[in-house]
CSV table of C-alpha atoms in Angstrom, one decimal:
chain,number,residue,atom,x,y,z
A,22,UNK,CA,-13.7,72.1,38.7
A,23,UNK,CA,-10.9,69.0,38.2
A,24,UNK,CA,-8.5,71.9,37.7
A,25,UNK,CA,-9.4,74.1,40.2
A,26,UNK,CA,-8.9,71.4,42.8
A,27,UNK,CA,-5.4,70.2,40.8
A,28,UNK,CA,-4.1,73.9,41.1
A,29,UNK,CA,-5.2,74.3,44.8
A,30,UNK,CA,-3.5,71.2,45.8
A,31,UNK,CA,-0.3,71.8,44.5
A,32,UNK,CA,-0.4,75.1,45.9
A,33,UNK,CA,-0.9,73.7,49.4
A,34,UNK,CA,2.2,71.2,48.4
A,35,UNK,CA,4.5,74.4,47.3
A,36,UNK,CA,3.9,76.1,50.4
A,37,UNK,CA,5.6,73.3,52.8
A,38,UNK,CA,8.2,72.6,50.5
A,39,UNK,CA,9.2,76.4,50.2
A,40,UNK,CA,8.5,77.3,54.3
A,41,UNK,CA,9.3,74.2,55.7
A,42,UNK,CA,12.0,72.2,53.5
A,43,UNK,CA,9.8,69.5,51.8
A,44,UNK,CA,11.7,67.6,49.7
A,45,UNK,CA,11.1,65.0,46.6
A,46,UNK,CA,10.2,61.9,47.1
A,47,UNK,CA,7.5,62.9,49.7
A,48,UNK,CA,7.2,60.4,52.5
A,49,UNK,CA,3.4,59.5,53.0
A,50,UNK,CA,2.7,58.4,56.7
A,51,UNK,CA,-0.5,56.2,55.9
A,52,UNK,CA,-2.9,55.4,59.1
A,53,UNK,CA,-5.4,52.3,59.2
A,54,UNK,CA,-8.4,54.0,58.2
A,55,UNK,CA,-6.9,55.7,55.2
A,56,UNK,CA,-5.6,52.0,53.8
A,57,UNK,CA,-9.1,50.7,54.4
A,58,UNK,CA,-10.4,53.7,52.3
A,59,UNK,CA,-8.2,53.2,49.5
A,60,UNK,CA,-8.8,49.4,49.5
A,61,UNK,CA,-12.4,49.5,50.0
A,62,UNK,CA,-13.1,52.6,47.2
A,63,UNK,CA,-10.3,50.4,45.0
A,64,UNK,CA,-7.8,53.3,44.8
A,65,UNK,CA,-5.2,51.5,43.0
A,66,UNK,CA,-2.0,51.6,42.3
A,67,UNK,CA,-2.3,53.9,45.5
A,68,UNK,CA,1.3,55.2,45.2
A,69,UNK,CA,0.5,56.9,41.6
A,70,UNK,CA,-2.6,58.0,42.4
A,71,UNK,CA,-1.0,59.6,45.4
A,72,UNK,CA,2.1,60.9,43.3
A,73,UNK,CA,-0.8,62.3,40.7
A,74,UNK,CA,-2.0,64.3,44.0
A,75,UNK,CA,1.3,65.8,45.4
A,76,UNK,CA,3.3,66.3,41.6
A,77,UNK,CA,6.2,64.3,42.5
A,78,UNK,CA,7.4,60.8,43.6
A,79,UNK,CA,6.2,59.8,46.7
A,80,UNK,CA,7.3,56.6,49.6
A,81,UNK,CA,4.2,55.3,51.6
A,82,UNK,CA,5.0,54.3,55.1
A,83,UNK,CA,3.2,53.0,58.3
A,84,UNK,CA,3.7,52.0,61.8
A,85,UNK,CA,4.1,48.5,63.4
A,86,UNK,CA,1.1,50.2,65.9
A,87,UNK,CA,-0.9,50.9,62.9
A,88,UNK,CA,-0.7,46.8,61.6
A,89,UNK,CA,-1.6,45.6,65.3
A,90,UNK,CA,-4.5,47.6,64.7
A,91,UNK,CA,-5.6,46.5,61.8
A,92,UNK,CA,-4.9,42.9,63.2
A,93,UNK,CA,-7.5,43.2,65.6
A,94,UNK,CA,-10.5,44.2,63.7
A,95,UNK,CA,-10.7,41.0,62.3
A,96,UNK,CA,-11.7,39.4,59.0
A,97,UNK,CA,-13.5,42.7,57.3
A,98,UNK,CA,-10.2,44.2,57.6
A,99,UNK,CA,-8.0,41.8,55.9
A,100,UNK,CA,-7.1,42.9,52.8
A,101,UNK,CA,-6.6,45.9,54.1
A,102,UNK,CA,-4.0,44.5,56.7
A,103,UNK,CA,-2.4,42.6,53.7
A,104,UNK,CA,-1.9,46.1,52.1
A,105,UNK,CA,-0.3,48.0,55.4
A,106,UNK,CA,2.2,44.7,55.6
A,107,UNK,CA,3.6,45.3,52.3
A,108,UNK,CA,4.1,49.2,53.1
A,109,UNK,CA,8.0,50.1,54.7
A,110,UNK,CA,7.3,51.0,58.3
A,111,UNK,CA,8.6,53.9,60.1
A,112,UNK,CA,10.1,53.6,63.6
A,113,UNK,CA,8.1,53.4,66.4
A,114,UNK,CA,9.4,53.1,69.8
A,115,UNK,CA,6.6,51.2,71.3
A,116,UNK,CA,6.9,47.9,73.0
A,117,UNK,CA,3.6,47.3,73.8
A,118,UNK,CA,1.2,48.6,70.8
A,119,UNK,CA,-0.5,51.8,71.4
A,120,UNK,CA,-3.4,53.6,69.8
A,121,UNK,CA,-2.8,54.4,65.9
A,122,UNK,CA,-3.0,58.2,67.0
A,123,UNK,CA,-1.1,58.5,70.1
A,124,UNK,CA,1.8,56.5,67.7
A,125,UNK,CA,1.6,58.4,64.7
A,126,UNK,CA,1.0,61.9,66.7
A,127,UNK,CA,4.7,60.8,68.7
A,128,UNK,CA,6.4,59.5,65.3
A,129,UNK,CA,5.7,63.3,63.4
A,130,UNK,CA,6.3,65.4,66.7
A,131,UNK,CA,5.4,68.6,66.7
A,132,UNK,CA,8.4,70.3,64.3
A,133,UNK,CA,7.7,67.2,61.7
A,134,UNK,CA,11.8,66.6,61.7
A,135,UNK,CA,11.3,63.9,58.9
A,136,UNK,CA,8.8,65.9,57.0
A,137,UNK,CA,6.4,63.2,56.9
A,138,UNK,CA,3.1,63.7,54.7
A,139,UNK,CA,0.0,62.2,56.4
A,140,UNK,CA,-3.3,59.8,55.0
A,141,UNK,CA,-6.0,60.2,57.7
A,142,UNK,CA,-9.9,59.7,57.7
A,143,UNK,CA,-10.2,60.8,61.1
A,144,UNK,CA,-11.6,64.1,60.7
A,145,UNK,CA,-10.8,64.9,65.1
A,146,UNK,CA,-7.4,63.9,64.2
A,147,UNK,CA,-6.8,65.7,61.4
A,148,UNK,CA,-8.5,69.2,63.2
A,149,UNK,CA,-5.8,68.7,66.1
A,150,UNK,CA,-3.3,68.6,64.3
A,151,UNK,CA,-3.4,71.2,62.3
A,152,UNK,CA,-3.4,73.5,65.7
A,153,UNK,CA,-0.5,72.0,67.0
A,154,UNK,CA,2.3,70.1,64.1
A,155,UNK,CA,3.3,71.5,61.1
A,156,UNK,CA,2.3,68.4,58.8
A,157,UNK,CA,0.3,68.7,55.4
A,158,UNK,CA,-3.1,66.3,56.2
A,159,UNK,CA,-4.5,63.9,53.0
A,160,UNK,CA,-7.6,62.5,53.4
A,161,UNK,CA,-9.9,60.7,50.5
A,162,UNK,CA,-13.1,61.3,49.5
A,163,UNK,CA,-15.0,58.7,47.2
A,164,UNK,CA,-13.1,58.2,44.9
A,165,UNK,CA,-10.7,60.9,45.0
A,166,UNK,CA,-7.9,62.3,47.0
A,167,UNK,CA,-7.4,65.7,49.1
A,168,UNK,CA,-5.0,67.7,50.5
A,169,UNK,CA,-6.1,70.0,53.6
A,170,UNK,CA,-5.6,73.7,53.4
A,171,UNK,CA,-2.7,74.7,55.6
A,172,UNK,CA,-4.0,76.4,59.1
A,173,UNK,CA,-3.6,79.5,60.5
A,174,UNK,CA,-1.3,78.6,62.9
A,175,UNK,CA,0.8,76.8,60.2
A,176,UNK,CA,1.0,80.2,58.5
A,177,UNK,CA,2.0,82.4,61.3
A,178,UNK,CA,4.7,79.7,62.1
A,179,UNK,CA,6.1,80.2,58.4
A,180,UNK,CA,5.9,84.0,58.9
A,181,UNK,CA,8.0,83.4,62.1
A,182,UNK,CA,10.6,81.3,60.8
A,183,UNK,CA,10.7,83.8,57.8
A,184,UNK,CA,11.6,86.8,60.1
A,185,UNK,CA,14.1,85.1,62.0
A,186,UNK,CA,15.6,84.1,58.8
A,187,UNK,CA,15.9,88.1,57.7
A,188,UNK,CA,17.5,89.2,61.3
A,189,UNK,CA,20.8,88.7,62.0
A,190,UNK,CA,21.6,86.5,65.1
A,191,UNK,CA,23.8,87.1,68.2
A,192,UNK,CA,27.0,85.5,66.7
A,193,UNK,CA,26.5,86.8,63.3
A,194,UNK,CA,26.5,90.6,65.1
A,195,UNK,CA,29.5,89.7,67.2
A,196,UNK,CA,31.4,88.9,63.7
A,197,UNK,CA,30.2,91.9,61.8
A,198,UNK,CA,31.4,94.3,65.1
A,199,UNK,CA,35.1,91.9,64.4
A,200,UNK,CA,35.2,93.1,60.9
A,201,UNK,CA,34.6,96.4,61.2
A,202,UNK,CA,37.2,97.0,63.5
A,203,UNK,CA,40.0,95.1,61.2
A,204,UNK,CA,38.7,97.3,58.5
A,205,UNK,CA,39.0,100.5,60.8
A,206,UNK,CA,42.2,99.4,62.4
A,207,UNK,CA,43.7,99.7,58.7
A,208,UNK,CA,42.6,102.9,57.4
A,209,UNK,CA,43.6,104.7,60.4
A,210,UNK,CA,45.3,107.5,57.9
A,211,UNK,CA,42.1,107.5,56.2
A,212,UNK,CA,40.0,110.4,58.0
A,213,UNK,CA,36.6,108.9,59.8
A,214,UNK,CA,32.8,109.9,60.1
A,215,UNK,CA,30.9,108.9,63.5
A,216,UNK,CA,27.7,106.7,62.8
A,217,UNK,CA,25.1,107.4,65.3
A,218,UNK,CA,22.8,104.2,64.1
A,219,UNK,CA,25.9,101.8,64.5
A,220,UNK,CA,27.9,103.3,67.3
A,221,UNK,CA,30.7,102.8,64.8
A,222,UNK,CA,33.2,105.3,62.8
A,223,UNK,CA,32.4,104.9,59.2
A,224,UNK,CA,35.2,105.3,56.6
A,225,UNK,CA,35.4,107.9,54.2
A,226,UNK,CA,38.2,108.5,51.6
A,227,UNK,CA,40.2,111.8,52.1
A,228,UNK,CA,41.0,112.0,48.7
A,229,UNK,CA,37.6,111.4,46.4
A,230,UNK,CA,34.9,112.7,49.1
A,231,UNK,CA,32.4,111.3,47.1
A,232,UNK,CA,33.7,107.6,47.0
A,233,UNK,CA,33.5,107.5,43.2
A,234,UNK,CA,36.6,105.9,41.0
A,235,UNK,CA,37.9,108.3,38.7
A,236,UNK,CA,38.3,105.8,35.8
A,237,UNK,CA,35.8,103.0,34.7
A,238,UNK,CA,35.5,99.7,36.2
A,239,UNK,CA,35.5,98.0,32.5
A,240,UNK,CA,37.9,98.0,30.1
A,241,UNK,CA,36.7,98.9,26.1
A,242,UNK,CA,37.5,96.9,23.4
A,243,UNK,CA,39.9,98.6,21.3
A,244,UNK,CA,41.3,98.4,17.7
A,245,UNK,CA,43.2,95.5,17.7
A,246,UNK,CA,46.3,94.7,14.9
A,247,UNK,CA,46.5,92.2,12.3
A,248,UNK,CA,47.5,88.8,13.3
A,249,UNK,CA,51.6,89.0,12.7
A,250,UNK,CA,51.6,85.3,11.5
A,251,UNK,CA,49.3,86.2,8.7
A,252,UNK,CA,51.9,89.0,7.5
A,253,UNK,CA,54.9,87.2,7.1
A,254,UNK,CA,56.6,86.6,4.0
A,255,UNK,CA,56.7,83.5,2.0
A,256,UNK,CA,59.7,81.4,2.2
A,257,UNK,CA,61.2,81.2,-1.7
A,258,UNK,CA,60.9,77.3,-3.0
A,259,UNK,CA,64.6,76.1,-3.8
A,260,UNK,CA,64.2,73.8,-7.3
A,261,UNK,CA,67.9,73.3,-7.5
A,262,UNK,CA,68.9,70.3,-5.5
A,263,UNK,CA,71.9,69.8,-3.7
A,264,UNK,CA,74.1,67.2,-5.1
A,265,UNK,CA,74.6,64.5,-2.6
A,266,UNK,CA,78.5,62.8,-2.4
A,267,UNK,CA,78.0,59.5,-3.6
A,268,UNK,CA,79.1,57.1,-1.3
A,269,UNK,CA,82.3,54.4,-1.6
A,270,UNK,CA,80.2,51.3,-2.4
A,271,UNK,CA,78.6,53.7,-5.4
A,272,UNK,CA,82.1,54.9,-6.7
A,273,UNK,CA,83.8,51.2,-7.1
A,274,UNK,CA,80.3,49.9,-8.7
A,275,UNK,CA,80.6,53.1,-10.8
A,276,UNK,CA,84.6,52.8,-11.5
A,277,UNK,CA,83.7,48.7,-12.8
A,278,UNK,CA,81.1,49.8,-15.1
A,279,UNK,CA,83.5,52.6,-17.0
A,280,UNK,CA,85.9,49.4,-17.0
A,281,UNK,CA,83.5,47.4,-19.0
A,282,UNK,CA,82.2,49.5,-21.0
A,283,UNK,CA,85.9,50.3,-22.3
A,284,UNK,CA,86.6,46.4,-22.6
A,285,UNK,CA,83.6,46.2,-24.9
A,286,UNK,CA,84.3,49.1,-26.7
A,287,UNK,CA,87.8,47.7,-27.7
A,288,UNK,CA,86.3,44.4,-28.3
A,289,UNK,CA,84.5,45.8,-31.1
A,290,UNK,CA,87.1,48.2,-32.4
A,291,UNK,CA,89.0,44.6,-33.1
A,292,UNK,CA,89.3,43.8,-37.1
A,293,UNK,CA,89.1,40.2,-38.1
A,294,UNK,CA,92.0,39.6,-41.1
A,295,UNK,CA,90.6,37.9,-44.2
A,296,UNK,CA,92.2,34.8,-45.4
A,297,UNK,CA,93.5,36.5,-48.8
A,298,UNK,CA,95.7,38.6,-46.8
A,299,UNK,CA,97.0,35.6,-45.0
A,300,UNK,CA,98.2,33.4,-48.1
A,301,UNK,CA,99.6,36.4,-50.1
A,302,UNK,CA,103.1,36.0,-49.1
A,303,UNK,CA,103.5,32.3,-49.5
A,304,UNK,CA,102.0,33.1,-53.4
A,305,UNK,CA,104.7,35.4,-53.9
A,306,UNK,CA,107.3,33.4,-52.2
């Protein structure tokens, strides 16, 4: 039965949002009565319980009428008062405070501009407007939370709005009656059929009667070649290196080294006399 009631409520909730533009998060108009219930029956946190019932975020508001109200009921009333004060209030244009259902009937109007959701217990209240606003009523029962069936004028209002949503309006005839013109003003070489439904010449190709393109509108994926890159020859490695010219700097440093090498080299070629050969003469002498 829980789910029963779950899947009826959120096919109520669908409807308004799909005829009449509700949006996420609803905005839930709360009147006196329906705080007290909530209080009293300890429906709390109420804006998740509420949220639960509509499958989406939700914003609770309530009228500065709908606090003066509650103000002067007295002391049985008081927590209840406490609750509406901490709700964001939706404008009123009231100096003096009215009755909660003469200022909550005026804030939602009969089109429901703001697409205000709204908590009721009056049952009177809820039965009048349903035959005169297009507003989705929630009232509580106990312990739980309901959403009222949409009405039968609610419905033929959505068909209405649906209907003039398929036909085309005034201007949107004058600017299809523009177009056609442009578009028979150039194809004048183009021969023309009367229309007896439009009162306008309708345009028919002398040269394919039919109106049929001789080739397709789509273009087949043919064979494609190899990628070129992939067929190019390898480059041949060079081993041999290019002798660089050695620089000036390199050549002197090179020329000194030769030099010194050739110094040592005779250095070593140098034979030492011995002493014998040195006093031979004076022996013979």
């Amino acid at each position: 039965m829980r789910v029963k009631r779950q899947k009826k409520n959120r096919r109520t909730v669908r409807f308004f949002t799909v005829c009449f533009g509700f949006r996420q998060p609803f905005k839930v108009l709360c009147d006196g009565n329906f705080i007290h219930h909530l209080v009293a029956h300890e429906i709390t946190p109420a804006d998740t319980v509420i949220s639960d019932l509509l499958g989406g975020p939700v914003k609770l508001f309530t009228t500065r009428c709908v606090v003066a109200e509650l103000e002067k009921l007295g002391k049985d009333f008081s927590e209840s008062l406490e609750a509406a004060q901490m709700l964001s209030t939706a404008t009123c244009e009231h100096e003096e405070a009215k009755a909660a259902d003469e200022c909550l009937s005026e804030v939602i109007g009969l089109q429901n501009t703001e697409h205000f959701f709204l908590g009721t217990q009056d049952a009177d209240f809820r039965r009048k407007l349903q035959q005169e606003s297009i507003v989705p009523l929630v009232f509580g029962l106990r312990n739980i939370l309901l959403i009222d069936q949409p009405s039968d004028f609610q419905r033929e209002t959505a068909k209405d709005s649906e209907k003039r949503r398929l036909n085309m309006t005034d201007t949107e005839k004058r600017l299809l009656a523009k177009r056609t013109s442009k578009i028979v003003a150039s194809n004048r070489g183009e021969g023309t059929i009367a229309n007896e439904e439009w009162g306008m010449p309708r345009v028919i190709s002398t040269k394919n009667p039919l109106g049929v393109k001789d080739r397709p509108q789509f273009k087949r994926n043919r064979a494609k070649g190899p990628n070129p890159l992939s067929c190019m020859k390898k480059k041949k490695d060079n081993n041999t290196e290019r002798r660089q010219p050695k620089s000036k700097a390199e050549s002197n440093t090179g020329a000194q080294k030769e030099k010194k090498e050739g110094e040592s080299d005779a250095k070593k070629r140098t034979r030492k006399r011995s002493k014998k050969e040195k006093s031979g003469p004076e022996s013979t002498d």
